[in-house]
Coordinates of C-alpha atoms in Angstrom, one line a residue:
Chain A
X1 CA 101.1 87.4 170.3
X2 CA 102.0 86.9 166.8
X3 CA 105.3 89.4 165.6
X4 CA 104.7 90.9 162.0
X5 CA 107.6 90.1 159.4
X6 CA 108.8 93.6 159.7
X7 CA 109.3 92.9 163.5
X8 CA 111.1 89.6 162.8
X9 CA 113.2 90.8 160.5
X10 CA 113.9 93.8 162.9
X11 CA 114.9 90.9 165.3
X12 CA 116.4 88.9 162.7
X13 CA 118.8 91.5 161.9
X14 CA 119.3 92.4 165.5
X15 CA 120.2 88.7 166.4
X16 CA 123.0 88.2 163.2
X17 CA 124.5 91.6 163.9
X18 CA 124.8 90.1 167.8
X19 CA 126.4 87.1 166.4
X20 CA 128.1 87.9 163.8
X21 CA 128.9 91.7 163.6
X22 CA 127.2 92.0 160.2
X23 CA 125.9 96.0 159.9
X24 CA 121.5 95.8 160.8
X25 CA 121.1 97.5 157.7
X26 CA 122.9 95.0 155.8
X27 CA 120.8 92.3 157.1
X28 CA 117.6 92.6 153.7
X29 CA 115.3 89.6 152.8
X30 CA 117.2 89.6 149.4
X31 CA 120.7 88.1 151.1
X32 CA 121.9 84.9 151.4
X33 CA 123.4 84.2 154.8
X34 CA 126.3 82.2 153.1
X35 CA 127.2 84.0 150.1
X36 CA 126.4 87.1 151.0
X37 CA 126.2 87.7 154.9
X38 CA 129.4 85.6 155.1
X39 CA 127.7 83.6 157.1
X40 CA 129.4 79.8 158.5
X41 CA 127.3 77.0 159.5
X42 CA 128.0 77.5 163.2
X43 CA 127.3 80.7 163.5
X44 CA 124.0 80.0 161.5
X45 CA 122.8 77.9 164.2
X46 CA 124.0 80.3 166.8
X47 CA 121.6 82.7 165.0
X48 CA 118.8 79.4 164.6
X49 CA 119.1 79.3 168.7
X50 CA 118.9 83.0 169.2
X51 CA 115.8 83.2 167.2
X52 CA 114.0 79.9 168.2
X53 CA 114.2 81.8 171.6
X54 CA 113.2 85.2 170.8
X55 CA 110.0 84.5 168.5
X56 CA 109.2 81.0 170.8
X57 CA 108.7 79.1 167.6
X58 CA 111.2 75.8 167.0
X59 CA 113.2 75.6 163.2
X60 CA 113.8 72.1 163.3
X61 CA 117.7 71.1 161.6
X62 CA 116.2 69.5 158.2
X63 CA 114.7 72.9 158.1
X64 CA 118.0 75.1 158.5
X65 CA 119.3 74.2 155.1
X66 CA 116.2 75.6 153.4
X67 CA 116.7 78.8 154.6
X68 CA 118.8 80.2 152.2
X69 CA 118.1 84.0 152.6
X70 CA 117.1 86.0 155.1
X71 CA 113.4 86.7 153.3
X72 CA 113.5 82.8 154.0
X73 CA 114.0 82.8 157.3
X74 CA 111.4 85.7 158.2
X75 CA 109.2 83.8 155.8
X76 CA 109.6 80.1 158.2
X77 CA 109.8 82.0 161.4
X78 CA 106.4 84.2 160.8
X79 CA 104.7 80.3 159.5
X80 CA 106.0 79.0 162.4
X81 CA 104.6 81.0 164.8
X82 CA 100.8 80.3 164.2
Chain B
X1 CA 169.5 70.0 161.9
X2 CA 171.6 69.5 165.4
X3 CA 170.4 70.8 168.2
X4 CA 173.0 73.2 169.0
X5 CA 173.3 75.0 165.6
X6 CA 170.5 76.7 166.0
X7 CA 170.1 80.0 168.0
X8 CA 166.4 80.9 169.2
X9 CA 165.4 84.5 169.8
X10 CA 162.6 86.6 171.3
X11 CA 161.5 88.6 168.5
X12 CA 157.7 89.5 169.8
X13 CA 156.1 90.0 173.2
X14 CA 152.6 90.2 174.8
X15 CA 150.6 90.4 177.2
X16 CA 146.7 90.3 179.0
X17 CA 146.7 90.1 183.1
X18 CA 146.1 91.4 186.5
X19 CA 148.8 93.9 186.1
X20 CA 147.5 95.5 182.5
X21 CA 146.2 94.9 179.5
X22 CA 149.8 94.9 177.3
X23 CA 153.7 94.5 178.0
X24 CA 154.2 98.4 178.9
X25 CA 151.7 99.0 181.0
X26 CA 152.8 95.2 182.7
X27 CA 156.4 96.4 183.3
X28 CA 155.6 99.1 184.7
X29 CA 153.0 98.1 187.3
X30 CA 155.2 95.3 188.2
X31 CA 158.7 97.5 188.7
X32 CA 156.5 99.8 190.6
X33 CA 155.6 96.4 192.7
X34 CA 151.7 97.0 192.5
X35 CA 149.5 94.0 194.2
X36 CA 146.5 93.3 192.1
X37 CA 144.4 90.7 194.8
X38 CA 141.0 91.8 195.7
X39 CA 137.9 91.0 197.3
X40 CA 135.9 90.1 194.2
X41 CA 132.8 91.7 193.3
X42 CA 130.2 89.3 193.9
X43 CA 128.0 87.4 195.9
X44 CA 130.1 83.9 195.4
X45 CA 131.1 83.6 198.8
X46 CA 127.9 84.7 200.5
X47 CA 125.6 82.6 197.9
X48 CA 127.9 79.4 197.9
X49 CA 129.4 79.4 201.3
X50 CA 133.1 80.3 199.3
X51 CA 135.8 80.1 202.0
X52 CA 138.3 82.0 199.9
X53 CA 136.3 85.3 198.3
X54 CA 139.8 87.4 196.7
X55 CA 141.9 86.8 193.6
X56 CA 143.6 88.6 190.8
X57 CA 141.5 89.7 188.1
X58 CA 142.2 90.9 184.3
X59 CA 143.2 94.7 184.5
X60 CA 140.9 95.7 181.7
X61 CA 137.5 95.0 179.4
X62 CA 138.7 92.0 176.8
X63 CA 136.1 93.7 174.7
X64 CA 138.1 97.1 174.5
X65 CA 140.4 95.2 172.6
X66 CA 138.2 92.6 170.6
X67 CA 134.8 92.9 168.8
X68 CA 131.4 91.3 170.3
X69 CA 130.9 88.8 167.7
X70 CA 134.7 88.0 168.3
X71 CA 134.2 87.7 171.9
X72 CA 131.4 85.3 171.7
X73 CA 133.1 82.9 170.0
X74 CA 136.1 82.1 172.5
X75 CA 135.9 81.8 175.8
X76 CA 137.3 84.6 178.1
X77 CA 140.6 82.4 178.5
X78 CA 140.6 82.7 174.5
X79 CA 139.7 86.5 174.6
X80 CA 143.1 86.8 176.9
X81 CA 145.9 84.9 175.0
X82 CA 144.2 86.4 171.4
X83 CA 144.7 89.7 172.7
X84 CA 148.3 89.1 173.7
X85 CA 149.0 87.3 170.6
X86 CA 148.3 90.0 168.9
X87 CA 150.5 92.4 170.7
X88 CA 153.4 89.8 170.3
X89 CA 152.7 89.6 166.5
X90 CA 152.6 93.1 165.8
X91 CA 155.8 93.7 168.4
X92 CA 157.5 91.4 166.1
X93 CA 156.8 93.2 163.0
X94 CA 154.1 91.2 161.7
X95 CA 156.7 89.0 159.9
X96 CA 156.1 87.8 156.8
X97 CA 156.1 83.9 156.6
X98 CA 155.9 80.9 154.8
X99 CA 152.9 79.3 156.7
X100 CA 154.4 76.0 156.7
X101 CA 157.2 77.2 158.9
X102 CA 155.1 79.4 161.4
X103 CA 153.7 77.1 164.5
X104 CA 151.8 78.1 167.3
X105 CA 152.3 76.5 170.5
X106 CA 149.8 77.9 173.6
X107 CA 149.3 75.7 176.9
X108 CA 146.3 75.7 179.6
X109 CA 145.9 74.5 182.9
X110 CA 142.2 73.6 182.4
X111 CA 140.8 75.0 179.4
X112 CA 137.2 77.1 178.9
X113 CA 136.1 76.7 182.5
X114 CA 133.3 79.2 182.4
X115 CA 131.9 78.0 179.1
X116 CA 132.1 74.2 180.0
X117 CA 130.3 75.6 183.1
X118 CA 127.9 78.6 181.7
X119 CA 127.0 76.3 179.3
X120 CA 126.1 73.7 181.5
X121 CA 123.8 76.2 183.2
X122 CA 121.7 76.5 180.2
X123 CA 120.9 72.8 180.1
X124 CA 119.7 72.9 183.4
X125 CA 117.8 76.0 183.5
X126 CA 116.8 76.6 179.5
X127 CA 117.0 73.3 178.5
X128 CA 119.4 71.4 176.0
X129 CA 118.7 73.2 172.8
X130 CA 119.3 76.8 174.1
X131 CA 123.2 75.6 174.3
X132 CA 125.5 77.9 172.4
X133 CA 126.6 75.6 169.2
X134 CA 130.1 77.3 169.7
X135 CA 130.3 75.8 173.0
X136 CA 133.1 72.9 171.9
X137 CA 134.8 75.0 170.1
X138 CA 135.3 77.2 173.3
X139 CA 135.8 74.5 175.6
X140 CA 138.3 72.5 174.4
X141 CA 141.3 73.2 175.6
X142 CA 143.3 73.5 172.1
X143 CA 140.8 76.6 171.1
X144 CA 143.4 79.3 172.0
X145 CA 146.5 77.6 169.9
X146 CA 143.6 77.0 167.3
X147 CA 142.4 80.8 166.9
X148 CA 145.6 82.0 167.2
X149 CA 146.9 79.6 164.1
X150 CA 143.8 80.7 162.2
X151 CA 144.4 84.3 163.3
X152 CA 148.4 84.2 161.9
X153 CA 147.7 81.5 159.1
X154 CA 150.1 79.1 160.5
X155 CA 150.6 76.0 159.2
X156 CA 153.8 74.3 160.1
X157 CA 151.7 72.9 163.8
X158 CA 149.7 74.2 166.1
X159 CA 150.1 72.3 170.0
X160 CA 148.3 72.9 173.4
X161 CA 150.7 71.2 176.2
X162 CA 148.6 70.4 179.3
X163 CA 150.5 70.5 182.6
X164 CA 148.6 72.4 184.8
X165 CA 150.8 75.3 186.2
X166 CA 153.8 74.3 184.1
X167 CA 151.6 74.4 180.8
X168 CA 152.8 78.5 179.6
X169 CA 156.6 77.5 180.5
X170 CA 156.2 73.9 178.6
X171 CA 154.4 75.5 175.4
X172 CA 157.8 78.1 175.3
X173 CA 160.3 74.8 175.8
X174 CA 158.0 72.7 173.2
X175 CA 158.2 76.0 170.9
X176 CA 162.4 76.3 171.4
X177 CA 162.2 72.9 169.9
X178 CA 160.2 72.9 167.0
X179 CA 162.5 75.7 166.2
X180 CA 165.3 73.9 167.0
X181 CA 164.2 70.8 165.6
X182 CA 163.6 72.4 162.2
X183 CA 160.3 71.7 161.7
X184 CA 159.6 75.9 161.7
X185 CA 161.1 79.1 162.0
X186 CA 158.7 81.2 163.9
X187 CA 156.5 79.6 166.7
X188 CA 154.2 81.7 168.2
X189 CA 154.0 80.5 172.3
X190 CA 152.8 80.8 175.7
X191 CA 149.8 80.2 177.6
X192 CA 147.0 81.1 178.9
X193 CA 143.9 80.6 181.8
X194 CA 140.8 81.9 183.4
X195 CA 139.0 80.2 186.5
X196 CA 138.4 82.8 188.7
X197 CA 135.0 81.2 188.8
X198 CA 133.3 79.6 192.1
X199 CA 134.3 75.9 190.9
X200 CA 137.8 76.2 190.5
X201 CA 138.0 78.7 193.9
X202 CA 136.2 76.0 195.8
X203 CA 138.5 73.2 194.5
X204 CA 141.9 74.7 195.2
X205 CA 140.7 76.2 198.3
X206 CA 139.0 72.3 199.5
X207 CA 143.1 71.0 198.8
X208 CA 144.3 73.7 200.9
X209 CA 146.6 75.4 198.1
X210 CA 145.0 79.1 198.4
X211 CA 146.0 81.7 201.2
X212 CA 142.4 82.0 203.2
X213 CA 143.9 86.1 204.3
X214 CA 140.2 87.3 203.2
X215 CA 140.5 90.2 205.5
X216 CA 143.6 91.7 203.7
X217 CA 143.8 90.1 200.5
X218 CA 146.0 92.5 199.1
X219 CA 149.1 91.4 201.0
X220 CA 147.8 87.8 200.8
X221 CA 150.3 86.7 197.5
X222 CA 153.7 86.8 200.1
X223 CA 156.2 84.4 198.6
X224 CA 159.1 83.6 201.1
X225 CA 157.7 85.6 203.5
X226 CA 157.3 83.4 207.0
X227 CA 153.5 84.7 207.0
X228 CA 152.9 83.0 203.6
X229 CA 149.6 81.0 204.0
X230 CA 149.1 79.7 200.2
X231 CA 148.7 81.2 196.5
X232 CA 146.1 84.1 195.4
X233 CA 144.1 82.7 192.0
X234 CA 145.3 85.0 189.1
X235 CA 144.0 85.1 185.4
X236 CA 145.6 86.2 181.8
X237 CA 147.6 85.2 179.5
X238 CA 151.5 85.9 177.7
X239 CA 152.4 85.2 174.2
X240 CA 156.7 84.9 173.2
X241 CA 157.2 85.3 169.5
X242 CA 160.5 83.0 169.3
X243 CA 162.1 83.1 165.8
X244 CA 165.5 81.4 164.6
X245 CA 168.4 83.7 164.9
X246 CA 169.0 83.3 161.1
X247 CA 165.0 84.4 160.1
X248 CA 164.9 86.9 162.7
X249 CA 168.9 88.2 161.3
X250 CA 167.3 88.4 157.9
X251 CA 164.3 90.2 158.4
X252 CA 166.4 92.7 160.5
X253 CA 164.2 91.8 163.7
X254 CA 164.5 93.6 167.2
X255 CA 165.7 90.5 169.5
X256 CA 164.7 91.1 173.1
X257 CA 166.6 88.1 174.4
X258 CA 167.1 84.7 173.6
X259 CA 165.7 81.2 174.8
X260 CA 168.7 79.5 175.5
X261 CA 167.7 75.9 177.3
X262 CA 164.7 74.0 178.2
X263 CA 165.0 71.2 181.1
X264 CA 162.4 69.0 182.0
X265 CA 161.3 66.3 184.1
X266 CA 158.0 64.6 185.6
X267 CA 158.4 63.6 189.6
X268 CA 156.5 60.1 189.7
X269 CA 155.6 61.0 193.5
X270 CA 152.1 62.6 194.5
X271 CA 149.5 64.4 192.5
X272 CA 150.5 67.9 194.1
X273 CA 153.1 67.4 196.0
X274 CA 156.1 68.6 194.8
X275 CA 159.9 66.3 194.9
X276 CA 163.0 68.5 195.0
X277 CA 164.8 66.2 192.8
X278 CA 162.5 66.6 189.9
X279 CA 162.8 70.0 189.9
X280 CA 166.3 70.0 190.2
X281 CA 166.5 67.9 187.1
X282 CA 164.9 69.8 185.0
X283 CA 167.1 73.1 186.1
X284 CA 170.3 71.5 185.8
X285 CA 169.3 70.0 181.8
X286 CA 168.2 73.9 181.0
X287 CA 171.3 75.1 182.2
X288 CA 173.2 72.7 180.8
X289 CA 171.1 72.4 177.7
X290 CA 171.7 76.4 177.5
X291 CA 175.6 75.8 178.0
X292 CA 175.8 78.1 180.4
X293 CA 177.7 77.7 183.9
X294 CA 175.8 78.2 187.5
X295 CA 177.7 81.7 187.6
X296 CA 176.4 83.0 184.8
X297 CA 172.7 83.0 186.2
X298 CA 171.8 86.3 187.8
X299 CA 168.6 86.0 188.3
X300 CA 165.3 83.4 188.4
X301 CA 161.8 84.2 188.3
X302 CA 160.5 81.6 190.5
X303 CA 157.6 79.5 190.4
X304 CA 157.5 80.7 194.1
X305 CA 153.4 80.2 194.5
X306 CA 153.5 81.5 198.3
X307 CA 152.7 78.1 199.9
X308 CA 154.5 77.0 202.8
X309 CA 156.1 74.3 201.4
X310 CA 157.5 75.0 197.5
X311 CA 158.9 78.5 198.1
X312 CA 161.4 77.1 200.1
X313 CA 161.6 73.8 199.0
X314 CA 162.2 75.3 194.8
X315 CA 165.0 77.3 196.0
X316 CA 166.8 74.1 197.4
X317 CA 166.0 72.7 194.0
X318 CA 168.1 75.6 192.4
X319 CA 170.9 75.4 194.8
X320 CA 171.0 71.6 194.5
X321 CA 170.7 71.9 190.6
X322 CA 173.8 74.5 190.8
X323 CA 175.1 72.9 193.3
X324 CA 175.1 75.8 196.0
X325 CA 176.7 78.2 193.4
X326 CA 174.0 80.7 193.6
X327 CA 175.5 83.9 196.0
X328 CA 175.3 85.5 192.6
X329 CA 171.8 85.4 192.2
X330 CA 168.7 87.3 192.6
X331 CA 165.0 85.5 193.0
X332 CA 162.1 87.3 192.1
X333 CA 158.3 85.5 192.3
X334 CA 155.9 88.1 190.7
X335 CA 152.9 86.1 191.7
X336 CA 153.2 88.3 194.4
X337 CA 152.0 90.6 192.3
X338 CA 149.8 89.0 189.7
X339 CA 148.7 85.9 191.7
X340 CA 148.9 82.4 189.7
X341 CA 148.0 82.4 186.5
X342 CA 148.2 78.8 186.5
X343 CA 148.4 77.9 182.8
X344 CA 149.5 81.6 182.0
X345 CA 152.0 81.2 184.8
X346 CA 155.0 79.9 183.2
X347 CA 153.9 82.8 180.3
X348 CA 153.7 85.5 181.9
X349 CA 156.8 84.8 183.6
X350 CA 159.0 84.2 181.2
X351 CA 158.1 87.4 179.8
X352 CA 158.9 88.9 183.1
X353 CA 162.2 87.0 182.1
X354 CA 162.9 88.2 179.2
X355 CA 161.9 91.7 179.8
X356 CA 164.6 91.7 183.3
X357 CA 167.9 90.5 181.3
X358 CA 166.8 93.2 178.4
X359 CA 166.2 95.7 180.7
X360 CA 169.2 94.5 183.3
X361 CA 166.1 94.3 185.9
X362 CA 165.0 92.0 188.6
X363 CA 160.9 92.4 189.1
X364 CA 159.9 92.8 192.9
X365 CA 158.5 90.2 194.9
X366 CA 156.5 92.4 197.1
X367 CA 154.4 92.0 200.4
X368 CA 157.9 90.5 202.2
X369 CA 157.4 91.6 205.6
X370 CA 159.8 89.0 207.6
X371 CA 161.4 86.8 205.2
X372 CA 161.2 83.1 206.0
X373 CA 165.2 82.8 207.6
X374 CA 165.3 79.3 205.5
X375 CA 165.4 81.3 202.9
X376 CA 168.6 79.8 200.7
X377 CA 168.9 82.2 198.0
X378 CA 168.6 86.4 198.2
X379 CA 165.3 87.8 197.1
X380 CA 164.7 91.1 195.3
X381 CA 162.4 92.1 198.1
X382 CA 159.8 94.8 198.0
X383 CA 161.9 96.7 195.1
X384 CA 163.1 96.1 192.0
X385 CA 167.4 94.9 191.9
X386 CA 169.8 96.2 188.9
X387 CA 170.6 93.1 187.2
X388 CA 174.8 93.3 185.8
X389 CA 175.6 94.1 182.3
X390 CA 177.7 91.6 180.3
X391 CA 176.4 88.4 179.5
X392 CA 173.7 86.5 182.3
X393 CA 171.2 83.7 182.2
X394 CA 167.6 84.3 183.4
X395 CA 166.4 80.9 184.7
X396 CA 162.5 80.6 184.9
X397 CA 160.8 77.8 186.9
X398 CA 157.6 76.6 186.6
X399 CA 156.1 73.1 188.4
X400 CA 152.1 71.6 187.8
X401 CA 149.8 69.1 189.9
X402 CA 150.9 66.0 188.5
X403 CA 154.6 66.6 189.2
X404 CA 155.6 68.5 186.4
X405 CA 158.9 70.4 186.2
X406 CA 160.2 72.5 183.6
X407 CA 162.8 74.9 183.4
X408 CA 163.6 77.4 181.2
X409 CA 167.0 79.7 180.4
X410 CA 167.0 83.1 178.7
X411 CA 170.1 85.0 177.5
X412 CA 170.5 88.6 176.4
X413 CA 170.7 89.9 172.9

């Protein structure tokens, strides 16, 4: 079954705050995982892993560097999954 | 720079092992001669038909000491030797240093066994693009001298010496150097393991090197005790902050003791068999090195694994390299205690060093219940032994699979 985009970004959120330690709350479609998350490129794909598994959808590496904020990866992730 | 001009103290110590989770706590459990083997927790021997079941585990949770995104990043033999870092940096003061003349120099037996391993697990069960990307980074067997150098901001070197259970011992010795050498005036050193998994359990108990006492795995760890049946697998780590007597004079530093002499030689012989005359070598050039005289060393904390064999056969080394002046000395082999720390080994010993000539203390070697009458040298059995005032040399040993001796000499403050 389809998640909504408030779930993924519940699980989004969930997923960098595992990884990285970045406060849920913090974690808004607004923010940019580099610039504002603090975000590096390993742990991004530590969080692209994480969430390929949890929403069973594949974000394919050409893909990654598109998604600039998190409102852009909810935004793949919930395209993705139909 | 010469050599000699150059005097190398202990400003910073730490520690994460069987025995507790910093130096204190270490200290005391080890004067108070605690053994920390156990039947481990698990189904390992029943599920893979493990002949050897015990070992020494980590004393506390890495992750009461370091965040879970932290964690996740470094394997758990990473979690150990950042936590003692650390501890080491902050005993030290948290000098302040020009980055170009801080180095960090941390040595592994093997590296991130359970990641390599975990990790290998995923590809196998969940496929190849489930694997963690962090999973080099954690593997490799540089990754603790690397996060520690990122941790500190060093920037004068940052070295991983590789010589199985002489790594810890060789990363202090490489350290004294690149002090003494001038290429920096604080190193940051030791080492650091953890493979108390199946593989490694399996291996060392398929060469024979592990006591098989599964019924009383407490008392299994029994250097130079006749009974002695092979070592007990430990984990953990110990980090030395060793600082130039001028930088450490300057800043006003607390010196604990001073690295005096490194020796060192490789055997040429077997794989794991050890040669007398090796070890020897590498004694007599850190006593020599240290220019001290055989009478002045009071005590060594031995390599003294608690296989039939070395025990004995490393106290002949000593009295060969000293030749037979050694009524004046007192051995101590505190894997009795903490079981081998392989990589850590050398570490966490020569902490135990350093802390016995500042505290005038030989450690126990405990579970002694008839001591092996070939026994050349007198042990500090079951208790601790005063240690004299004045000036002494501490002599550590440590030897690796490969033939790997190194030796080194610490003199008080």
């Amino acid at each position: 079954m389809a998640h909504t985009e408030d779930e993924i970004l519940a699980g989004l959120a969930e997923i960098v705050n595992e990884e990285t330690g970045v406060e849920t709350s913090d974690v808004q479609p607004e923010k940019s995982f580099t610039d504002d998350l603090d975000i590096d490129s390993i742990s991004m794909m530590t969080i692209v892993v994480n969430a390929e598994e949890k929403f069973e959808v594949r974000i394919p590496d050409e893909e990654v560097k598109n998604l600039v904020t998190v409102g852009d990866a909810v935004k793949y992730i919930t395209g993705a999954q139909a | 720079m010469s050599a000699d001009s150059t005097r190398v103290a202990v400003t910073g110590l730490g520690t994460f092992n069987p025995l507790g989770g910093d130096v204190a706590s270490t200290w005391k459990a080890a004067l108070a001669g605690t053994s920390t083997a156990h039947t481990l927790d698990n189904d390992w021997s029943e599920r893979y038909g493990l002949s050897v079941d015990f070992a020494c585990t980590v004393a506390e949770d890495p992750l009461a000491q370091l965040s879970r995104p932290e964690a996740k990043k470094l394997d758990p033999s990473g979690q150990y030797a950042m936590i003692a870092a650390r501890e080491a940096w902050a005993d030290a003061g948290t000098p302040d240093v020009d980055p170009y003349r801080l180095g960090v120099v941390v040595g592994t037996g093997i590296g991130g066994v359970w990641t390599i391993l975990d990790q290998w697990d995923v590809v196998k069960e969940r496929g190849a693009r489930r694997v963690n990307p962090f999973t080099v980074p954690m593997l490799m067997a540089n990754s603790s001298s690397a996060h520690i150098e990122m941790e500190l901001g060093a920037r004068a070197g940052a070295h991983t010496p590789v010589s199985a259970c002489a790594s810890g011992s060789e990363a202090i010795a490489q350290a004294f150097d690149m002090i003494r050498s001038g290429r920096a005036d604080v190193v940051v050193c030791g080492g650091t393991e953890a493979c108390v998994h199946p593989l490694p359990l399996a291996g060392f108990a398929n060469i024979r090197a592990l006591s098989t006492r599964t019924d009383d795995p407490e008392h299994a760890s029994r250097p130079y005790d006749v009974d002695r049946d092979g070592f007990v697998l430990g984990e953990g780590s110990a980090i030395l902050v060793l600082e130039s007597e001028e930088h450490a004079k300057a800043r006003g530093a607390n010196v604990h003791a001073y690295v005096s002499g490194r020796g060192m030689a490789s055997d040429a012989h077997h794989i794991s068999a050890p040669l007398q005359d090796g070890q020897a070598h590498a004694i007599r050039e850190a006593v020599e090195d240290a220019g001290v005289s055989a009478k002045d060393v009071r005590h060594v904390n031995s390599h003294g694994t608690s296989t039939p064999l070395g025990d004995i056969g490393e106290l002949q080394a000593v009295r060969q390299a000293l030749e037979d002046e050694t009524d004046q000395i007192v051995v101590s082999s505190t894997k009795s205690m903490t079981g081998h720390l392989l990589g850590g080994a050398g570490a966490i010993e020569s902490l135990f060093s350093v802390l016995a000539v500042r505290e005038r203390l030989a450690p126990p070697t405990i579970n002694i219940e008839n001591l092996d009458p070939e026994t050349p040298i007198r042990i500090a059995q079951n208790a601790p032994v005063d240690l004299p005032q004045g000036d002494i040399a501490v002599l550590n040993n440590a030897f690796g699979f490969g033939g790997h001796d190194v030796a080194v000499v610490f003199t008080n403050a």
